[in-house]
Coordinates of C-alpha atoms and ligand atoms in Angstrom, one line a residue:
M235 CA 140.4 136.8 56.3
P236 CA 137.5 138.9 57.7
D237 CA 134.4 136.4 57.4
E238 CA 132.7 136.7 60.7
H239 CA 129.3 135.2 60.9
D240 CA 126.4 137.1 62.2
P241 CA 124.3 134.9 64.4
A242 CA 121.1 136.8 63.5
P243 CA 120.2 135.4 60.1
A244 CA 118.2 137.6 57.5
G245 CA 116.3 134.7 56.5
P246 CA 115.4 133.7 53.0
P247 CA 112.7 135.1 50.9
T248 CA 109.4 133.1 50.6
G249 CA 106.8 132.6 47.8
T250 CA 107.2 134.4 44.5
A251 CA 110.3 136.1 45.8
L252 CA 112.1 132.9 46.6
F253 CA 111.0 131.4 43.2
D254 CA 112.4 134.6 41.5
A255 CA 115.6 134.6 43.5
V256 CA 116.4 131.0 42.6
V257 CA 115.5 131.2 38.9
N258 CA 117.6 134.3 38.8
L259 CA 120.6 132.6 40.5
C260 CA 120.3 129.7 38.2
K261 CA 120.8 131.9 35.1
R262 CA 123.4 134.2 36.6
R263 CA 125.5 131.4 38.1
G264 CA 125.3 128.9 35.2
F265 CA 122.9 126.4 36.3
V266 CA 120.1 126.6 33.9
F267 CA 119.6 128.6 30.7
P268 CA 116.7 128.9 28.5
S269 CA 117.3 126.6 25.7
A270 CA 118.6 128.4 22.5
E271 CA 118.4 131.6 24.0
I272 CA 120.3 133.4 21.2
Y273 CA 117.3 132.5 19.0
G274 CA 114.7 133.7 21.5
G275 CA 114.6 130.3 23.1
I276 CA 111.7 127.7 22.7
R277 CA 109.0 128.0 25.2
S278 CA 109.6 126.3 28.6
T279 CA 112.7 124.4 27.4
Y280 CA 116.0 124.6 29.4
D281 CA 119.7 123.8 28.9
Y282 CA 121.6 122.9 32.0
G283 CA 124.8 125.0 32.4
P284 CA 128.0 123.9 33.9
L285 CA 126.9 124.0 37.4
G286 CA 123.6 122.7 36.6
A287 CA 124.9 119.7 34.7
L288 CA 127.1 119.0 37.5
M289 CA 124.2 119.2 40.2
L290 CA 121.9 117.2 38.1
R291 CA 124.3 114.4 37.7
N292 CA 124.7 114.6 41.6
V293 CA 120.9 114.3 42.1
K294 CA 120.8 111.2 39.7
E295 CA 124.0 109.8 41.5
A296 CA 122.4 110.2 45.0
W297 CA 119.3 108.3 43.6
W298 CA 121.5 105.6 42.0
R299 CA 123.5 105.1 45.1
A300 CA 120.3 104.6 47.3
M301 CA 118.3 102.6 44.7
V302 CA 121.1 100.4 43.2
Q303 CA 124.5 100.6 44.6
E304 CA 123.4 100.3 48.3
R305 CA 121.3 97.3 47.6
D306 CA 121.5 93.6 46.5
D307 CA 118.0 93.4 45.0
V308 CA 117.8 96.1 42.5
L309 CA 119.5 95.7 38.9
P310 CA 120.2 98.6 36.5
L311 CA 118.9 99.1 32.9
D312 CA 119.4 101.5 30.2
A313 CA 116.6 101.0 27.6
A314 CA 116.2 102.8 24.3
I315 CA 114.2 106.0 24.1
L316 CA 112.7 105.0 20.7
T317 CA 111.1 101.7 20.7
N318 CA 108.3 99.5 19.0
P319 CA 105.0 101.4 19.0
K320 CA 103.3 98.3 20.2
V321 CA 104.8 99.0 23.7
W322 CA 102.7 102.1 23.8
E323 CA 99.6 100.3 22.6
A324 CA 99.9 97.8 25.4
S325 CA 100.8 100.2 28.0
G326 CA 97.6 102.2 27.3
H327 CA 99.6 105.4 26.4
L328 CA 98.2 105.4 22.9
A329 CA 94.6 105.3 24.2
T330 CA 94.7 107.0 27.5
F331 CA 97.7 109.1 27.8
T332 CA 95.9 112.4 27.2
D333 CA 95.0 115.5 29.0
P334 CA 91.7 117.4 28.5
L335 CA 92.7 120.5 26.6
V336 CA 90.5 123.8 26.4
D337 CA 91.1 127.0 24.7
C338 CA 89.8 130.3 25.8
R339 CA 87.6 132.0 23.1
S340 CA 88.6 135.5 24.4
C341 CA 92.3 135.4 24.9
H342 CA 93.1 132.1 23.2
E343 CA 95.2 130.8 26.2
R344 CA 95.3 127.1 26.1
S345 CA 94.9 125.3 29.5
R346 CA 94.5 121.8 31.1
A347 CA 90.7 121.5 32.1
D348 CA 91.8 119.5 35.1
H349 CA 94.0 122.4 36.3
L350 CA 91.3 125.0 36.2
E351 CA 89.2 126.3 39.1
P352 CA 85.3 126.5 38.5
D353 CA 83.4 129.6 39.5
A354 CA 80.5 129.6 41.8
S355 CA 78.2 128.2 38.9
G356 CA 80.7 125.4 38.2
A357 CA 81.9 127.0 34.9
L358 CA 85.6 126.8 34.2
V359 CA 87.5 130.1 34.4
C360 CA 90.4 131.0 32.1
P361 CA 93.5 131.6 34.4
N362 CA 94.7 134.3 32.0
C363 CA 91.7 136.7 31.5
G364 CA 89.0 135.3 33.8
S365 CA 86.5 134.6 30.9
T366 CA 84.3 131.5 31.1
D367 CA 83.8 131.4 27.4
L368 CA 86.0 128.3 27.0
T369 CA 85.9 125.5 24.2
E370 CA 84.7 122.0 25.1
A371 CA 87.6 119.9 26.6
R372 CA 89.2 117.6 24.0
P373 CA 91.6 115.0 24.6
F374 CA 95.3 115.6 23.6
N375 CA 97.8 112.8 23.4
L376 CA 100.9 113.8 25.2
M377 CA 103.3 111.6 23.3
F378 CA 105.8 113.0 20.7
K379 CA 105.3 111.2 17.5
T380 CA 108.1 110.7 14.8
F381 CA 109.0 108.6 12.1
V382 CA 111.6 105.7 11.9
G383 CA 113.5 105.5 8.6
P384 CA 113.2 107.8 5.5
V385 CA 109.4 107.2 4.7
E386 CA 106.8 109.2 6.7
D387 CA 103.8 106.9 6.6
E388 CA 101.8 105.0 9.3
A389 CA 104.0 102.0 9.3
S390 CA 107.1 104.0 10.4
V391 CA 105.4 105.9 13.2
A392 CA 107.4 105.9 16.5
Y393 CA 107.1 107.8 19.7
L394 CA 109.5 109.3 22.2
R395 CA 109.0 107.6 25.4
P396 CA 106.8 109.3 27.8
E397 CA 108.3 107.6 30.8
T398 CA 111.1 105.2 31.3
A399 CA 108.9 102.4 33.1
Q400 CA 107.9 100.5 30.1
G401 CA 111.5 99.7 29.3
M402 CA 111.7 97.7 32.5
F403 CA 108.4 95.8 32.0
V404 CA 109.3 94.7 28.4
N405 CA 112.7 93.7 29.7
F406 CA 111.4 91.8 32.7
A407 CA 112.0 88.1 31.3
N408 CA 115.4 89.2 30.0
V409 CA 116.7 90.6 33.3
Q410 CA 115.0 87.9 35.5
T411 CA 116.5 85.0 33.5
S412 CA 119.9 86.5 32.7
M413 CA 120.4 87.5 36.1
R414 CA 118.6 84.5 37.8
R415 CA 116.4 86.7 40.0
K416 CA 113.5 85.7 42.2
P417 CA 110.9 88.3 43.4
P418 CA 111.1 90.5 45.2
F419 CA 113.7 92.3 43.0
G420 CA 113.8 95.5 41.1
I421 CA 114.9 97.2 37.8
A422 CA 116.0 100.7 38.0
Q423 CA 116.7 103.3 35.2
V424 CA 117.6 106.9 34.9
G425 CA 116.8 108.8 31.6
R426 CA 115.1 111.3 29.5
S427 CA 111.3 111.3 28.9
F428 CA 109.2 113.4 26.7
R429 CA 105.7 114.7 27.1
N430 CA 104.0 117.3 24.9
E431 CA 102.8 119.1 28.0
I432 CA 100.0 121.5 27.3
T433 CA 101.0 123.8 29.9
P434 CA 104.7 123.6 30.7
G435 CA 106.0 126.1 33.3
N436 CA 107.1 127.0 36.7
F437 CA 110.7 126.9 35.4
V438 CA 112.0 123.4 35.3
F439 CA 109.0 121.8 37.3
R440 CA 107.0 121.0 34.1
T441 CA 108.9 120.9 30.9
R442 CA 108.4 118.7 27.7
E443 CA 111.7 117.1 27.9
F444 CA 112.9 116.0 31.4
E445 CA 114.7 113.3 33.2
Q446 CA 113.2 110.6 35.4
M447 CA 114.6 108.1 38.0
E448 CA 112.2 105.1 38.0
M449 CA 112.4 101.7 39.6
E450 CA 110.0 98.8 39.1
Y451 CA 110.0 96.4 42.0
F452 CA 108.5 93.0 41.2
V453 CA 106.9 91.2 44.1
P454 CA 104.7 88.2 44.9
P455 CA 101.1 89.4 44.7
A456 CA 100.3 88.9 48.3
E457 CA 103.3 91.0 49.4
S458 CA 102.4 94.1 47.5
A459 CA 100.7 96.2 50.2
R460 CA 103.8 95.6 52.5
W461 CA 106.2 96.7 49.8
L462 CA 104.2 99.7 48.8
E463 CA 104.6 101.0 52.5
Y464 CA 108.2 100.0 52.5
W465 CA 109.0 102.0 49.3
C466 CA 107.1 105.1 50.6
T467 CA 109.2 105.1 53.8
E468 CA 112.5 104.5 51.9
R469 CA 111.8 107.2 49.4
L470 CA 110.7 109.9 51.8
G471 CA 113.9 109.0 53.8
W472 CA 115.9 109.8 50.7
Y473 CA 114.4 113.3 50.3
R474 CA 115.2 113.9 54.0
R475 CA 118.7 112.4 53.7
Y476 CA 119.6 114.9 51.0
G477 CA 118.1 117.9 52.7
I478 CA 114.6 118.7 52.2
P479 CA 113.2 119.7 55.4
E480 CA 110.5 117.8 57.2
D481 CA 107.9 120.6 57.0
R482 CA 108.3 121.0 53.3
L483 CA 107.9 117.4 52.5
R484 CA 104.6 115.2 52.7
L485 CA 103.3 111.9 51.4
R486 CA 99.8 112.1 50.0
P487 CA 97.9 109.1 49.2
H488 CA 95.7 109.3 46.1
D489 CA 91.8 109.0 46.7
T490 CA 90.1 106.4 44.5
E491 CA 89.0 108.8 41.6
E492 CA 92.7 110.1 41.2
L493 CA 94.1 106.7 40.8
S494 CA 95.6 105.9 37.1
H495 CA 93.9 103.1 35.4
Y496 CA 96.9 100.7 36.2
S497 CA 97.1 101.4 39.9
S498 CA 95.4 100.0 43.0
A499 CA 97.1 102.5 45.3
T500 CA 99.4 105.5 45.0
S501 CA 101.0 107.8 47.2
D502 CA 102.8 110.9 46.0
V503 CA 105.9 112.5 47.6
E504 CA 105.1 116.2 47.5
F505 CA 107.3 119.3 48.1
A506 CA 106.1 122.8 49.3
F507 CA 107.0 124.7 46.1
P508 CA 106.4 128.5 46.3
W509 CA 103.1 128.2 44.7
G510 CA 101.8 125.1 46.8
W511 CA 102.2 121.4 47.2
G512 CA 103.6 119.8 44.1
E513 CA 104.6 116.1 43.2
L514 CA 108.3 115.1 43.2
E515 CA 107.7 111.3 42.9
G516 CA 104.6 109.0 42.5
I517 CA 104.9 105.7 44.4
A518 CA 102.3 103.3 42.9
N519 CA 101.1 99.8 43.3
R520 CA 100.8 98.8 39.6
T521 CA 99.6 95.3 40.3
D522 CA 100.1 92.9 37.4
F523 CA 98.8 95.4 34.9
D524 CA 101.9 96.1 32.9
L525 CA 103.2 92.4 32.7
K526 CA 99.8 91.1 31.9
A527 CA 99.2 93.8 29.1
H528 CA 102.6 93.2 27.6
S529 CA 102.0 89.4 27.8
E530 CA 98.7 89.8 26.0
H531 CA 100.0 92.2 23.3
S532 CA 103.3 90.2 22.6
G533 CA 102.2 86.8 23.1
V534 CA 105.2 86.2 25.3
R535 CA 104.6 84.9 28.7
L536 CA 105.9 87.3 31.4
E537 CA 105.7 85.6 34.7
Y538 CA 107.8 84.0 37.4
F539 CA 108.1 80.2 37.7
D540 CA 109.4 79.0 41.1
Q541 CA 111.1 75.6 40.3
S542 CA 111.4 74.7 43.8
T543 CA 107.7 74.9 44.5
G544 CA 106.4 74.6 41.0
E545 CA 104.4 77.9 41.6
R546 CA 103.7 80.0 38.6
Y547 CA 102.6 83.8 39.0
V548 CA 102.5 87.1 37.4
P549 CA 104.7 89.4 39.8
H550 CA 102.9 92.6 41.0
V551 CA 104.8 95.8 40.7
I552 CA 105.6 98.7 43.1
E553 CA 107.0 101.6 41.3
P554 CA 108.7 104.6 42.8
A555 CA 108.8 107.1 39.9
A556 CA 110.6 110.4 40.5
G557 CA 111.8 113.3 38.3
A558 CA 115.5 114.3 38.3
T559 CA 115.0 117.7 36.9
R560 CA 111.9 118.5 39.1
T561 CA 113.8 117.1 42.2
M562 CA 116.8 119.2 41.4
M563 CA 114.6 122.4 41.5
A564 CA 113.2 121.4 44.8
F565 CA 116.7 120.9 46.3
L566 CA 117.6 124.3 45.0
L567 CA 114.5 125.8 46.5
A568 CA 115.1 124.1 50.0
A569 CA 118.6 125.1 50.0
Y570 CA 118.4 128.9 49.1
D571 CA 119.1 131.0 52.1
E572 CA 120.2 134.6 52.8
D573 CA 122.0 135.7 56.0
E574 CA 124.5 138.2 57.1
V575 CA 128.3 137.7 57.2
G576 CA 130.7 140.5 58.5
G577 CA 127.7 143.0 58.3
E578 CA 127.1 142.1 54.7
R579 CA 124.1 140.3 53.2
R580 CA 125.0 137.0 51.7
V581 CA 123.2 134.4 49.5
V582 CA 124.0 130.9 50.4
L583 CA 122.8 127.5 48.9
R584 CA 122.9 125.1 51.9
L585 CA 122.9 122.1 49.6
H586 CA 123.8 118.7 50.9
P587 CA 127.6 118.4 50.0
R588 CA 126.9 115.4 47.6
L589 CA 124.4 117.5 45.6
A590 CA 126.5 120.7 45.3
P591 CA 128.1 121.3 42.0
Y592 CA 131.6 121.4 43.6
Q593 CA 132.3 119.7 46.8
V594 CA 135.6 121.7 47.3
A595 CA 136.9 125.0 46.1
V596 CA 140.7 125.6 46.3
L597 CA 141.7 129.1 46.7
P598 CA 145.3 130.4 46.7
L599 CA 145.4 133.4 48.9
S600 CA 147.3 135.2 46.1
R601 CA 148.3 134.6 42.5
K602 CA 152.0 134.8 43.3
E603 CA 154.1 132.1 41.9
E604 CA 155.2 131.2 45.3
L605 CA 151.7 129.5 46.1
A606 CA 151.4 127.8 42.7
P607 CA 153.0 124.4 43.5
L608 CA 151.3 123.7 46.7
T609 CA 148.0 124.9 45.1
A610 CA 148.4 122.3 42.3
E611 CA 149.3 119.6 44.6
V612 CA 146.3 120.2 47.0
L613 CA 144.0 120.4 43.8
A614 CA 145.3 117.3 42.3
A615 CA 144.9 115.4 45.6
C616 CA 141.3 116.7 46.1
R617 CA 140.3 115.9 42.5
T618 CA 141.0 112.2 43.1
R619 CA 137.7 112.1 45.2
F620 CA 135.8 115.4 44.7
V621 CA 134.6 117.7 42.0
C622 CA 136.6 120.8 42.7
E623 CA 137.1 124.3 41.4
R624 CA 140.1 126.5 41.5
D625 CA 139.3 130.2 42.1
E626 CA 142.1 132.7 42.2
T627 CA 140.4 136.1 41.2
Q628 CA 139.5 138.9 43.4
S629 CA 139.7 139.0 47.3
I630 CA 139.3 135.9 49.5
G631 CA 136.1 137.2 50.9
R632 CA 134.6 137.8 47.6
R633 CA 135.6 134.4 46.6
Y634 CA 134.1 132.8 49.7
R635 CA 130.8 134.6 48.8
R636 CA 130.9 133.3 45.3
Q637 CA 131.2 129.7 46.6
D638 CA 128.6 130.2 49.2
E639 CA 126.2 131.3 46.3
I640 CA 126.7 128.1 44.4
G641 CA 126.6 125.8 47.4
T642 CA 130.2 124.8 47.7
P643 CA 130.4 123.3 51.3
L644 CA 134.1 123.6 51.8
C645 CA 136.8 126.1 50.7
V646 CA 140.5 125.2 51.0
T647 CA 142.7 128.3 51.2
V648 CA 146.4 127.9 50.5
D649 CA 148.3 131.0 52.1
F650 CA 152.0 132.0 52.5
E651 CA 152.4 130.0 55.6
S652 CA 151.1 127.0 54.0
V653 CA 154.3 126.8 52.0
T654 CA 156.2 126.4 55.2
D655 CA 154.0 124.6 57.6
R656 CA 152.2 122.4 55.0
A657 CA 148.9 123.2 56.4
V658 CA 145.8 125.0 54.8
T659 CA 142.6 126.7 56.0
V660 CA 139.3 124.8 55.5
R661 CA 136.3 127.2 55.7
D662 CA 132.8 125.8 56.2
R663 CA 130.0 127.3 54.0
D664 CA 127.3 127.1 56.5
T665 CA 128.9 128.4 59.8
T666 CA 132.0 130.2 58.0
A667 CA 134.1 128.5 60.7
Q668 CA 137.8 128.1 59.8
E669 CA 140.0 125.3 60.6
R670 CA 143.7 124.6 60.0
V671 CA 144.4 121.3 58.6
P672 CA 147.7 119.6 57.6
V673 CA 147.9 118.9 53.8
D674 CA 148.7 115.3 54.5
A675 CA 145.6 114.8 56.5
L676 CA 143.3 116.9 54.2
L677 CA 141.7 114.1 52.1
G678 CA 140.6 112.2 55.1
Y679 CA 139.3 115.3 56.8
L680 CA 137.3 116.4 53.8
S681 CA 135.9 113.1 53.1
E682 CA 134.7 112.8 56.8
R683 CA 133.1 116.3 56.4
I684 CA 131.4 115.6 53.0
G685 CA 130.1 112.2 53.8
A686 CA 128.1 109.9 51.5
Ligands
ATP41 P1 102.2 115.6 37.1 O1 100.9 115.1 37.7 O2 102.9 116.6 37.7 O3 102.0 115.8 35.6 P2 102.6 112.8 36.8 O4 101.9 112.2 37.9 O5 102.1 112.7 35.2 O6 103.1 114.3 37.1 P3 104.5 110.6 36.6 O7 104.0 110.2 35.4 O8 104.2 109.9 37.9 O9 104.1 112.1 36.7 O10 106.1 110.7 36.5 C1 107.0 110.5 37.6 C2 107.6 111.9 38.0 O11 108.2 112.3 36.7 C3 106.9 113.0 38.5 O12 106.7 112.9 39.9 C4 107.8 114.2 38.3 O13 108.8 114.3 39.2 C5 108.4 113.8 36.9 N1 107.7 114.5 35.8 C6 106.6 114.1 35.1 N2 106.3 115.0 34.2 C7 107.2 115.9 34.2 C8 107.4 117.0 33.4 N3 106.7 117.4 32.4 N4 108.5 117.9 33.8 C9 109.4 117.5 34.7 N5 109.1 116.4 35.4 C10 108.2 115.6 35.1

């Protein structure tokens, strides 16, 4: 099995070349496809292919594991996407969830005014043609509007949710009383959100339909600053745990002008994208803004009453709000690498084993019938714990290269000796080192290598 690793790596591309390489790999290897491609697509909308669907699920699983499964104090929720429009009135989304929109009179490009660079005289410049002949900025609401039921009138207007957070606020009392919780405690949710973005782009960085991973952490008001700090540290640690290198990750506190209407302090977790720093997650102190607003609009008290002390208060909320699809893209960019193996250039996705679409590939050395029963046995055992792929076409070297390119951390090769000695070769994606492991010890070995 010629597969020698050259210690002098070729190094990954950077900037636009890295972006192009990852976008290209996503299409070629079944991670992400333009949506409805056979009809020419629909601008900046994407479908997740077999490997992308697996990886996106893993990103959400990794978040869920850290935010819900490994904790006592956070409860899950799965709220509806369509809800009473009064929710969006109370949250401020109907009045203020707008972007300032400008059109270029020369080339008709549409842009967000707050994304444009002014020239020396302070006039905004069209990023497409360089003209400064732009329309006045006008507000544009980002919520998708639809109608509930057969009649399309004002009374049946509803909106696709632009964030998952409000589902947690409107269910605060339901969750708190049914689960008998006392602050501090959190409610977490993963799900689709929709924003009619004016300028979607940069692949899946900004799309009109995307997935969010949000948690609302309800705390006694006096403790909110401490919990904001706690969640900033926790969340930064999560990105590091799953493989974003230190030098491509930063926490950026918002200055006062940048703060949202609901927030007293916010820090963004940012990743060094090929075009510059970009937000992966916003961690905000939302104070009591949301619970108070929903209390006022609904007439239902949303507060905590401590029976032991007789104390009554509206909890403050710390919200770590992350994007699953955007974060998946960051993980792909951070993992993409090129090096040399056996004198040949190889592409390797150095994904955390828990994020890789497949944790294990099982490769019979040949398609001969003789190897089939043991291959099936090994595969069935591995599938009890891992997502696995069986690959039996082409040379073993080519198959290793294919698995490297999609980030599979470990390949298990079944050869002719395996049939007699009941041992298989486990090959490591990053080092290409190979180790012989008895079939009966394989699951324990793989679990240890793959980790949590
Ligand atoms: P941006 O400034 O990039 O528009 P935002 O501050 O409006 O983002 P939040 O409302 O804080 O974003 O949403 C939380 C997270 O949801 C973001 O950090 C991002 O990861 C994700 N997200 C928001 N909008 C989009 C989008 N259009 N496409 C993909 N992910 C998104």
